[in-house]
Structure formats: C-alpha cells, structure tokens
Amino acid sequence: MAKWNRIWSACLVFIGLAWLFFPKTFPWTTKVDEIGKRILIQRPSVTPALKKISHFPTVPKREKIQEKGKVPESPLSQLKARMERVVQQCGEVCQTSQNRTRLIGHKYYNVVVKKFNCQQLFDNNDMDGYALFPTPPKRIPGFLRDGFTYQNRVQIRPSYRDDSKGKSHTLIWTEDKVAKLRSSLQRNQLQGSYGIGEVKNIQAHLRQHMNITDQHVLIVGSQSPWLEVIALEAGAKRITTLEYVPIESRHPQIKTIVPKDFARRFLNGTLGQFDAMMSFSSFEHSGLGRYGDGLNPYGDLITMARVWCVLRDGGMVLIGVPTGPDVLAFNSDKIYGPLIYSHLFANFEQVFTKANISNYSHHCPHCYQPIHILRKNLTLFKGAI
C-alpha cells in the first residue's frame, strides 16, 4: 500500500507542476456556469493576445503597404526618377552623344551649338540636386554611367573624397578682410587659394583679354574673397558671388547669393544681366556628390548654360578648371579635355587660351588649371541657338 501511495503522490506532484508551468498548453479549461456547475470550455488562442503586445508587432504584408504608398523609394530609385526629370527639362544642354552634337567649327576645341531654354534651366529644383545618401556614393550607378562617361568616351579613375560635412555655417566677409587681401594683392603677395602664380596668371589674362572696368561681375564658387579682390583691383564696379555655402558680405561692392535665390530672382525678373563671369577651380566638382550635392552628370554643363543665360550679349568669361585628357576622377573632380570642354563651352565664342594638354601630370591631376577666355556672341551663333 505504501508503494502505491508514493506512486500516487508523485503523479499528483507531476500534474501540479505541469499545470503551474504550462497552463497555456492545454486547449481546454474549466469554468463554473451560472448554476455553479463546472464545465469544460475551449481555451482561447494566445495569438490574438500576443498581437496586442508591443513586443510582438504584427507586420502587414509588403504588397499591402505598397498599395497604400507607405513604402519609401530607395535612394537609387529616387535618384533615377530625379535624373529622368532633369534630362527631360534640360534638353540639349544634357545632350552629349556624338551623333546628336551639332558643330559649327573648331578653334581650341570643337565649337558646339545647343538650344538653351533658360526658363526651364532655372525653373527646376531637380537640376541643383540634393543628397539622397548618408555619405557620397563611392561608385557611379549604372544608369548614370553613360552620362558621366560621355558614352564611354571619358575614362573613369577612382579618387574618392567625402567633404559632405564641410562648411555649412554662414561665412562672413568683412570690409576690413577684403581691404587686407587687396593690400596684399597690391604688394604682389596675395596667395589666394592656389598660390601667387595663379593670382598673377589671372591678373595677366584680365589685363590682356578682358576689360571689366566699371562692370558688374558674377563670380561662381568662392568661399574666400580672393577672386573678388582681383576683380575689384581690375576695376569691377559691382560683384555678385554665387555660392552654395551662405556668405554674409559686409563690403559695399560685393553681394552674395545662394543658388535657390539666384534662380528665384532670375525667374521673377529682378536678377538683371551681368557683364562678365569669373570662376576658378569650381565647375569640376559639380554633380559628383563629394560636397554632399546630388549626383548629376550634367551639373557643370547646366551651370555654364545658366551663366550664358544671365550674361549680356558680348559678356566675357574667365574660367579655370583642371585640364588634361578627358577623365572623371570619381568623385573628386573632372579633368577637362577636348571632348568635355567642347560641351562646357557650348554657345560661347572661344576667345583665348594657352592650354596645353601635355602639361597635365598624373602625379597631380588637378594641378594644371589654365585660363580660358570666352565671349557670349549672339551674332556668331545667329540662327543656330
């Protein structure tokens, strides 16, 4: 009898433990009905309860989310859609294929003509681009490769830089700062951003090929007013600097503007026309993403076409960019050779340059930046643009 008592006690203990630790595994439970009788009822499924607990969120099917439009597009999809809109709006400016390029002659490079729709070039936020990636892409997306390489006629070399976290605060150009730089220039000691040699070279080109006395000069891409000081010393009456980084100028002859406001003022007719444009080592970075801008194979071409739009007939251009064989050092900069130059200078008269591609050095690809002088000449291109 003692043996059976021990067995029975062990069974009761086992049943008790099972009920204590695994209550939800039993599909049935007891309940006292209205008259006090114990009855068996089916235990409700635990799944609905779990669905209400935040630790166990229910995930809707992907196709249902897509139907409601709640799935954001990937950065690549957004970039592709944006570039499709850009190409549609910029027209011939972004047309670089060999069989659709119109030529009317050759000087230093082929003279290319394109129809510019200035209204569309400014009335489109997509063209200036915007960053879609947390850091600048290290590789060119496949759907942009043809644009960046001019249909595989421009070589690509890796040269990655991430300067997207650069200056974002407002820069201040005081009248005293400009005066000190100008004094340094007068003593032949101005270093500028690229050394005394480049400063003297720019001055020589202004004296010999481009009179800007009493003129309104547009300067594209400048975070230090060294180029502005050169223009003032050459006799410029007014200067407007176009730069992505906000700049507060306290000099009475220098005004600054960001691209968004530049476009707005062009569209509402308050921008006016410029007599000349100057830029040094700026265009080659446009559209490569290095500085946090959106990828755009035609960024430099669009910017140059906009310059054409805001220049008066006969207005002059002084520009310096890295020069050599046609190369894209992604994402650092472009090296401009005969092909890219011909499209960058579309609709401009090529006035003067001493550029010699043989001066290019692989050891310092961006070091050789010869000056080019151009002119907006509507008579020369009459009937073609």
CSV table of C-alpha atoms in Angstrom, one decimal:
chain,number,residue,atom,x,y,z
A,1,MET,CA,0.0,0.0,0.0
A,2,ALA,CA,2.8,2.4,0.9
A,3,LYS,CA,4.3,1.8,-2.6
A,4,TRP,CA,1.1,2.8,-4.3
A,5,ASN,CA,0.7,5.9,-2.1
A,6,ARG,CA,4.2,7.0,-3.2
A,7,ILE,CA,3.3,6.5,-6.9
A,8,TRP,CA,0.0,8.3,-6.5
A,9,SER,CA,1.7,11.3,-4.7
A,10,ALA,CA,4.3,11.5,-7.4
A,11,CYS,CA,1.6,11.6,-10.1
A,12,LEU,CA,-0.2,14.4,-8.2
A,13,VAL,CA,3.1,16.4,-7.9
A,14,PHE,CA,3.8,16.0,-11.7
A,15,ILE,CA,0.3,17.1,-12.6
A,16,GLY,CA,0.5,20.1,-10.3
A,17,LEU,CA,3.8,21.2,-11.8
A,18,ALA,CA,2.6,20.7,-15.3
A,19,TRP,CA,-0.4,22.9,-14.6
A,20,LEU,CA,1.7,25.5,-12.9
A,21,PHE,CA,4.4,25.9,-15.6
A,22,PHE,CA,2.4,25.0,-18.8
A,23,PRO,CA,-1.1,26.4,-18.3
A,24,LYS,CA,-1.4,27.7,-21.9
A,25,THR,CA,-0.6,24.4,-23.5
A,26,PHE,CA,-3.9,22.9,-22.6
A,27,PRO,CA,-6.6,23.6,-25.1
A,28,TRP,CA,-9.4,23.2,-22.6
A,29,THR,CA,-10.1,24.8,-19.2
A,30,THR,CA,-12.9,24.6,-16.6
A,31,LYS,CA,-15.4,27.3,-15.9
A,32,VAL,CA,-18.3,27.5,-13.4
A,33,ASP,CA,-21.5,28.1,-15.2
A,34,GLU,CA,-24.4,30.3,-14.0
A,35,ILE,CA,-25.8,27.5,-11.8
A,36,GLY,CA,-22.5,26.5,-10.2
A,37,LYS,CA,-21.7,23.5,-12.4
A,38,ARG,CA,-18.2,23.1,-13.6
A,39,ILE,CA,-18.0,22.7,-17.3
A,40,LEU,CA,-15.1,22.4,-19.9
A,41,ILE,CA,-14.6,25.3,-22.4
A,42,GLN,CA,-12.0,25.7,-25.1
A,43,ARG,CA,-9.2,28.0,-24.1
A,44,PRO,CA,-8.9,31.0,-26.5
A,45,SER,CA,-5.9,31.1,-28.8
A,46,VAL,CA,-3.0,33.0,-27.4
A,47,THR,CA,-2.2,34.6,-30.8
A,48,PRO,CA,-4.7,37.5,-30.6
A,49,ALA,CA,-3.4,38.5,-27.2
A,50,LEU,CA,0.2,38.5,-28.4
A,51,LYS,CA,-0.8,40.7,-31.4
A,52,LYS,CA,-1.8,43.3,-28.9
A,53,ILE,CA,1.5,43.3,-27.1
A,54,SER,CA,4.0,45.9,-28.4
A,55,HIS,CA,6.9,43.4,-28.2
A,56,PHE,CA,5.2,41.3,-30.8
A,57,PRO,CA,4.1,43.7,-33.5
A,58,THR,CA,2.2,42.3,-36.4
A,59,VAL,CA,3.9,43.1,-39.8
A,60,PRO,CA,1.5,43.7,-42.7
A,61,LYS,CA,2.3,42.0,-46.0
A,62,ARG,CA,4.6,44.1,-48.2
A,63,GLU,CA,2.1,44.2,-51.1
A,64,LYS,CA,-0.5,45.8,-48.8
A,65,ILE,CA,2.0,48.5,-47.7
A,66,GLN,CA,2.9,49.2,-51.3
A,67,GLU,CA,-0.8,49.6,-52.2
A,68,LYS,CA,-1.1,52.3,-49.5
A,69,GLY,CA,2.0,54.0,-50.7
A,70,LYS,CA,3.8,53.7,-47.4
A,71,VAL,CA,7.0,52.1,-48.6
A,72,PRO,CA,9.5,54.8,-49.4
A,73,GLU,CA,11.5,54.5,-52.6
A,74,SER,CA,15.1,53.5,-52.3
A,75,PRO,CA,17.7,56.3,-52.7
A,76,LEU,CA,18.7,54.8,-56.1
A,77,SER,CA,15.1,54.8,-57.3
A,78,GLN,CA,14.6,58.4,-56.2
A,79,LEU,CA,17.9,59.4,-58.0
A,80,LYS,CA,16.9,57.6,-61.2
A,81,ALA,CA,13.5,59.3,-61.2
A,82,ARG,CA,15.0,62.7,-60.5
A,83,MET,CA,17.6,62.4,-63.3
A,84,GLU,CA,14.8,61.4,-65.7
A,85,ARG,CA,13.1,64.7,-64.9
A,86,VAL,CA,16.4,66.6,-65.3
A,87,VAL,CA,17.2,65.2,-68.7
A,88,GLN,CA,13.7,65.9,-69.9
A,89,GLN,CA,13.8,69.6,-68.7
A,90,CYS,CA,17.4,70.5,-69.6
A,91,GLY,CA,17.0,69.5,-73.3
A,92,GLU,CA,20.1,69.9,-75.5
A,93,VAL,CA,22.2,71.1,-72.6
A,94,CYS,CA,22.4,67.5,-71.4
A,95,GLN,CA,22.7,66.0,-74.9
A,96,THR,CA,26.3,64.8,-75.3
A,97,SER,CA,26.0,61.9,-77.7
A,98,GLN,CA,28.3,62.1,-80.7
A,99,ASN,CA,25.6,61.6,-83.3
A,100,ARG,CA,23.4,64.3,-81.9
A,101,THR,CA,26.1,67.0,-81.3
A,102,ARG,CA,25.9,70.0,-83.6
A,103,LEU,CA,29.3,71.5,-84.6
A,104,ILE,CA,29.9,74.8,-86.4
A,105,GLY,CA,33.6,74.9,-86.4
A,106,HIS,CA,36.8,74.4,-84.4
A,107,LYS,CA,39.2,76.7,-82.6
A,108,TYR,CA,40.9,75.4,-79.5
A,109,TYR,CA,38.1,72.8,-79.3
A,110,ASN,CA,35.1,71.9,-81.4
A,111,VAL,CA,32.5,74.7,-81.3
A,112,VAL,CA,29.3,73.1,-80.2
A,113,VAL,CA,25.9,74.8,-80.5
A,114,LYS,CA,22.8,73.9,-78.4
A,115,LYS,CA,19.4,75.3,-77.9
A,116,PHE,CA,19.1,76.7,-74.4
A,117,ASN,CA,15.7,77.1,-72.7
A,118,CYS,CA,16.7,79.5,-69.9
A,119,GLN,CA,13.3,79.4,-68.3
A,120,GLN,CA,13.4,75.6,-67.8
A,121,LEU,CA,17.1,75.7,-66.7
A,122,PHE,CA,16.2,77.8,-63.7
A,123,ASP,CA,12.6,76.7,-63.0
A,124,ASN,CA,13.6,73.2,-61.9
A,125,ASN,CA,14.8,72.3,-58.4
A,126,ASP,CA,15.9,68.8,-59.5
A,127,MET,CA,18.8,70.3,-61.5
A,128,ASP,CA,20.6,71.5,-58.5
A,129,GLY,CA,20.3,68.1,-56.9
A,130,TYR,CA,20.0,67.1,-53.3
A,131,ALA,CA,21.8,64.4,-51.3
A,132,LEU,CA,19.9,61.1,-51.1
A,133,PHE,CA,22.7,59.1,-49.4
A,134,PRO,CA,24.1,59.4,-45.9
A,135,THR,CA,27.6,59.6,-47.4
A,136,PRO,CA,28.7,60.4,-51.0
A,137,PRO,CA,28.4,57.2,-53.2
A,138,LYS,CA,31.7,55.5,-54.0
A,139,ARG,CA,30.5,54.1,-57.3
A,140,ILE,CA,28.6,55.6,-60.2
A,141,PRO,CA,25.1,54.0,-60.5
A,142,GLY,CA,24.8,52.1,-63.7
A,143,PHE,CA,22.0,54.3,-65.1
A,144,LEU,CA,24.3,57.4,-64.8
A,145,ARG,CA,27.4,55.8,-66.3
A,146,ASP,CA,26.7,56.9,-69.9
A,147,GLY,CA,26.1,60.5,-68.9
A,148,PHE,CA,29.3,60.7,-66.8
A,149,THR,CA,31.5,59.0,-69.4
A,150,TYR,CA,30.0,60.7,-72.4
A,151,GLN,CA,29.0,57.3,-73.8
A,152,ASN,CA,32.3,55.6,-72.7
A,153,ARG,CA,34.5,58.3,-74.3
A,154,VAL,CA,35.7,59.6,-70.9
A,155,GLN,CA,37.9,57.5,-68.7
A,156,ILE,CA,36.9,56.8,-65.1
A,157,ARG,CA,39.5,56.7,-62.3
A,158,PRO,CA,38.8,56.1,-58.6
A,159,SER,CA,39.5,59.1,-56.4
A,160,TYR,CA,37.1,59.2,-53.5
A,161,ARG,CA,36.6,62.1,-51.2
A,162,ASP,CA,33.9,62.8,-48.6
A,163,ASP,CA,33.7,66.5,-47.9
A,164,SER,CA,29.9,66.4,-47.4
A,165,LYS,CA,30.4,67.6,-43.7
A,166,GLY,CA,32.2,70.7,-44.8
A,167,LYS,CA,31.4,74.3,-44.0
A,168,SER,CA,27.6,74.7,-43.5
A,169,HIS,CA,27.7,77.8,-41.3
A,170,THR,CA,27.4,81.3,-42.7
A,171,LEU,CA,30.8,82.8,-43.7
A,172,ILE,CA,31.4,86.5,-43.1
A,173,TRP,CA,33.4,88.7,-45.4
A,174,THR,CA,34.1,92.0,-43.6
A,175,GLU,CA,35.2,95.2,-45.3
A,176,ASP,CA,38.4,95.0,-43.3
A,177,LYS,CA,39.1,91.5,-44.5
A,178,VAL,CA,38.6,92.5,-48.1
A,179,ALA,CA,40.8,95.5,-47.7
A,180,LYS,CA,43.7,93.4,-46.2
A,181,LEU,CA,43.5,91.0,-49.1
A,182,ARG,CA,43.5,93.8,-51.6
A,183,SER,CA,46.5,95.4,-49.9
A,184,SER,CA,48.3,92.0,-50.1
A,185,LEU,CA,47.5,91.8,-53.8
A,186,GLN,CA,48.9,95.3,-54.4
A,187,ARG,CA,52.2,94.2,-52.8
A,188,ASN,CA,52.2,91.1,-55.1
A,189,GLN,CA,51.8,88.8,-52.0
A,190,LEU,CA,48.3,87.5,-52.4
A,191,GLN,CA,48.3,83.7,-52.2
A,192,GLY,CA,44.6,83.3,-53.0
A,193,SER,CA,43.5,79.7,-52.7
A,194,TYR,CA,46.0,78.3,-55.2
A,195,GLY,CA,49.2,80.3,-54.9
A,196,ILE,CA,50.8,83.6,-56.1
A,197,GLY,CA,51.4,82.1,-59.6
A,198,GLU,CA,47.7,81.5,-60.3
A,199,VAL,CA,46.8,85.0,-59.0
A,200,LYS,CA,49.3,86.6,-61.3
A,201,ASN,CA,48.1,84.5,-64.2
A,202,ILE,CA,44.5,85.6,-63.7
A,203,GLN,CA,45.6,89.2,-63.5
A,204,ALA,CA,47.5,88.9,-66.8
A,205,HIS,CA,44.5,87.4,-68.6
A,206,LEU,CA,42.3,90.2,-67.3
A,207,ARG,CA,44.7,92.9,-68.5
A,208,GLN,CA,45.3,91.4,-71.9
A,209,HIS,CA,41.9,89.9,-72.9
A,210,MET,CA,39.1,91.0,-70.7
A,211,ASN,CA,38.4,94.6,-69.6
A,212,ILE,CA,36.0,94.6,-66.6
A,213,THR,CA,36.3,98.3,-65.7
A,214,ASP,CA,33.0,99.6,-64.2
A,215,GLN,CA,31.3,96.3,-64.9
A,216,HIS,CA,29.0,94.0,-62.8
A,217,VAL,CA,30.9,90.7,-62.4
A,218,LEU,CA,29.4,87.3,-61.4
A,219,ILE,CA,31.8,85.0,-59.6
A,220,VAL,CA,30.8,81.4,-59.3
A,221,GLY,CA,32.1,79.2,-56.5
A,222,SER,CA,34.0,81.2,-53.9
A,223,GLN,CA,34.3,80.8,-50.1
A,224,SER,CA,37.2,83.2,-49.7
A,225,PRO,CA,37.1,86.6,-51.5
A,226,TRP,CA,40.5,86.3,-53.2
A,227,LEU,CA,38.9,86.2,-56.7
A,228,GLU,CA,36.7,89.1,-55.8
A,229,VAL,CA,39.7,91.2,-54.7
A,230,ILE,CA,41.3,90.5,-58.1
A,231,ALA,CA,38.2,91.7,-59.8
A,232,LEU,CA,38.0,94.8,-57.7
A,233,GLU,CA,41.6,95.7,-58.4
A,234,ALA,CA,40.9,95.2,-62.1
A,235,GLY,CA,38.2,97.9,-61.9
A,236,ALA,CA,35.0,96.0,-61.4
A,237,LYS,CA,32.2,98.2,-60.1
A,238,ARG,CA,30.0,95.5,-58.5
A,239,ILE,CA,30.4,91.9,-57.8
A,240,THR,CA,27.9,89.1,-57.1
A,241,THR,CA,29.2,85.9,-55.7
A,242,LEU,CA,27.2,82.7,-56.3
A,243,GLU,CA,28.0,80.0,-53.7
A,244,TYR,CA,26.2,77.1,-52.0
A,245,VAL,CA,27.6,78.0,-48.6
A,246,PRO,CA,25.8,81.1,-47.2
A,247,ILE,CA,28.0,84.1,-47.1
A,248,GLU,CA,27.4,87.4,-45.4
A,249,SER,CA,29.3,90.1,-47.2
A,250,ARG,CA,29.7,93.4,-45.4
A,251,HIS,CA,31.6,95.0,-48.3
A,252,PRO,CA,29.6,97.6,-50.2
A,253,GLN,CA,30.7,96.4,-53.7
A,254,ILE,CA,30.3,92.6,-53.0
A,255,LYS,CA,26.9,90.9,-52.8
A,256,THR,CA,26.5,87.2,-52.2
A,257,ILE,CA,23.7,84.8,-53.2
A,258,VAL,CA,22.8,81.1,-52.9
A,259,PRO,CA,21.6,79.1,-56.0
A,260,LYS,CA,18.0,78.9,-54.8
A,261,ASP,CA,17.7,82.7,-54.5
A,262,PHE,CA,19.6,83.2,-57.8
A,263,ALA,CA,17.1,81.1,-59.6
A,264,ARG,CA,14.1,82.8,-58.0
A,265,ARG,CA,15.4,86.2,-58.9
A,266,PHE,CA,16.1,85.2,-62.5
A,267,LEU,CA,12.5,83.9,-62.8
A,268,ASN,CA,10.9,87.0,-61.3
A,269,GLY,CA,13.0,89.3,-63.4
A,270,THR,CA,14.9,91.0,-60.6
A,271,LEU,CA,18.3,89.5,-61.2
A,272,GLY,CA,19.3,91.5,-64.2
A,273,GLN,CA,22.2,90.7,-66.5
A,274,PHE,CA,25.9,90.5,-65.8
A,275,ASP,CA,28.8,92.0,-67.9
A,276,ALA,CA,31.2,89.2,-67.0
A,277,MET,CA,31.7,85.9,-65.1
A,278,MET,CA,34.8,84.6,-63.3
A,279,SER,CA,35.4,81.2,-61.8
A,280,PHE,CA,38.5,79.2,-60.8
A,281,SER,CA,38.5,75.6,-59.7
A,282,SER,CA,34.8,75.2,-59.1
A,283,PHE,CA,32.9,73.7,-62.1
A,284,GLU,CA,34.9,70.4,-62.0
A,285,HIS,CA,33.2,69.4,-58.7
A,286,SER,CA,29.6,70.0,-59.8
A,287,GLY,CA,27.3,66.9,-59.6
A,288,LEU,CA,29.8,64.5,-58.2
A,289,GLY,CA,28.4,64.2,-54.7
A,290,ARG,CA,31.7,65.0,-53.0
A,291,TYR,CA,30.4,68.0,-51.2
A,292,GLY,CA,27.0,66.5,-50.3
A,293,ASP,CA,25.4,67.6,-53.6
A,294,GLY,CA,23.2,65.2,-55.6
A,295,LEU,CA,24.7,63.1,-58.4
A,296,ASN,CA,24.2,64.8,-61.7
A,297,PRO,CA,26.4,64.0,-64.8
A,298,TYR,CA,25.4,67.3,-66.3
A,299,GLY,CA,25.9,69.6,-63.3
A,300,ASP,CA,28.8,71.6,-64.8
A,301,LEU,CA,27.0,71.9,-68.2
A,302,ILE,CA,23.8,73.2,-66.6
A,303,THR,CA,25.7,75.7,-64.5
A,304,MET,CA,27.6,77.0,-67.5
A,305,ALA,CA,24.4,77.2,-69.6
A,306,ARG,CA,22.9,79.3,-66.8
A,307,VAL,CA,25.9,81.6,-66.9
A,308,TRP,CA,25.2,82.1,-70.6
A,309,CYS,CA,21.6,82.9,-69.8
A,310,VAL,CA,22.4,85.7,-67.3
A,311,LEU,CA,25.2,87.3,-69.4
A,312,ARG,CA,24.5,90.2,-71.7
A,313,ASP,CA,25.4,89.8,-75.3
A,314,GLY,CA,29.2,90.4,-75.6
A,315,GLY,CA,29.7,89.5,-71.9
A,316,MET,CA,33.0,87.8,-71.1
A,317,VAL,CA,34.0,84.7,-69.2
A,318,LEU,CA,37.3,83.9,-67.4
A,319,ILE,CA,37.3,80.2,-66.2
A,320,GLY,CA,40.0,77.8,-64.9
A,321,VAL,CA,39.4,74.1,-64.4
A,322,PRO,CA,41.7,71.0,-64.2
A,323,THR,CA,42.9,70.3,-67.8
A,324,GLY,CA,44.3,67.2,-69.4
A,325,PRO,CA,42.9,64.1,-71.1
A,326,ASP,CA,39.2,63.7,-70.6
A,327,VAL,CA,39.0,61.9,-67.3
A,328,LEU,CA,36.4,61.6,-64.5
A,329,ALA,CA,38.3,61.1,-61.2
A,330,PHE,CA,35.2,60.0,-59.3
A,331,ASN,CA,34.2,61.5,-57.0
A,332,SER,CA,36.9,64.2,-56.6
A,333,ASP,CA,36.7,66.1,-59.8
A,334,LYS,CA,36.7,66.1,-63.6
A,335,ILE,CA,39.7,66.6,-65.8
A,336,TYR,CA,38.7,68.6,-68.9
A,337,GLY,CA,40.0,67.6,-72.3
A,338,PRO,CA,38.8,68.4,-75.8
A,339,LEU,CA,35.6,66.5,-75.5
A,340,ILE,CA,34.2,67.8,-72.2
A,341,TYR,CA,35.5,71.3,-73.0
A,342,SER,CA,33.6,71.4,-76.2
A,343,HIS,CA,30.3,70.8,-74.4
A,344,LEU,CA,31.2,73.0,-71.4
A,345,PHE,CA,31.8,75.9,-73.8
A,346,ALA,CA,28.6,75.3,-75.9
A,347,ASN,CA,27.3,78.5,-77.4
A,348,PHE,CA,30.3,80.5,-76.3
A,349,GLU,CA,33.0,82.0,-78.6
A,350,GLN,CA,36.4,80.7,-77.7
A,351,VAL,CA,38.5,83.8,-77.4
A,352,PHE,CA,41.8,82.8,-75.9
A,353,THR,CA,43.7,80.1,-74.0
A,354,LYS,CA,47.3,78.8,-73.7
A,355,ALA,CA,46.1,75.5,-72.5
A,356,ASN,CA,48.3,72.6,-73.5
A,357,ILE,CA,47.2,69.1,-72.5
A,358,SER,CA,50.8,67.9,-72.5
A,359,ASN,CA,51.3,69.9,-69.3
A,360,TYR,CA,49.0,67.5,-67.5
A,361,SER,CA,50.7,65.4,-64.8
A,362,HIS,CA,49.4,62.0,-63.5
A,363,HIS,CA,51.1,62.8,-60.2
A,364,CYS,CA,48.9,65.9,-59.6
A,365,PRO,CA,45.9,65.6,-61.9
A,366,HIS,CA,44.1,68.7,-60.7
A,367,CYS,CA,47.2,71.0,-60.6
A,368,TYR,CA,47.2,72.2,-64.2
A,369,GLN,CA,44.3,74.7,-64.5
A,370,PRO,CA,45.0,77.0,-67.5
A,371,ILE,CA,42.7,80.1,-68.0
A,372,HIS,CA,40.2,80.2,-70.8
A,373,ILE,CA,38.6,83.4,-72.0
A,374,LEU,CA,35.1,83.2,-73.7
A,375,ARG,CA,32.5,85.5,-75.0
A,376,LYS,CA,28.8,85.4,-75.4
A,377,ASN,CA,28.4,86.3,-79.1
A,378,LEU,CA,24.9,86.1,-80.4
A,379,THR,CA,26.0,87.2,-83.9
A,380,LEU,CA,28.4,84.4,-84.2
A,381,PHE,CA,25.8,81.8,-83.3
A,382,LYS,CA,22.9,83.6,-85.1
A,383,GLY,CA,20.3,81.1,-86.4
A,384,ALA,CA,21.9,78.2,-84.5
A,385,ILE,CA,20.7,78.8,-81.0
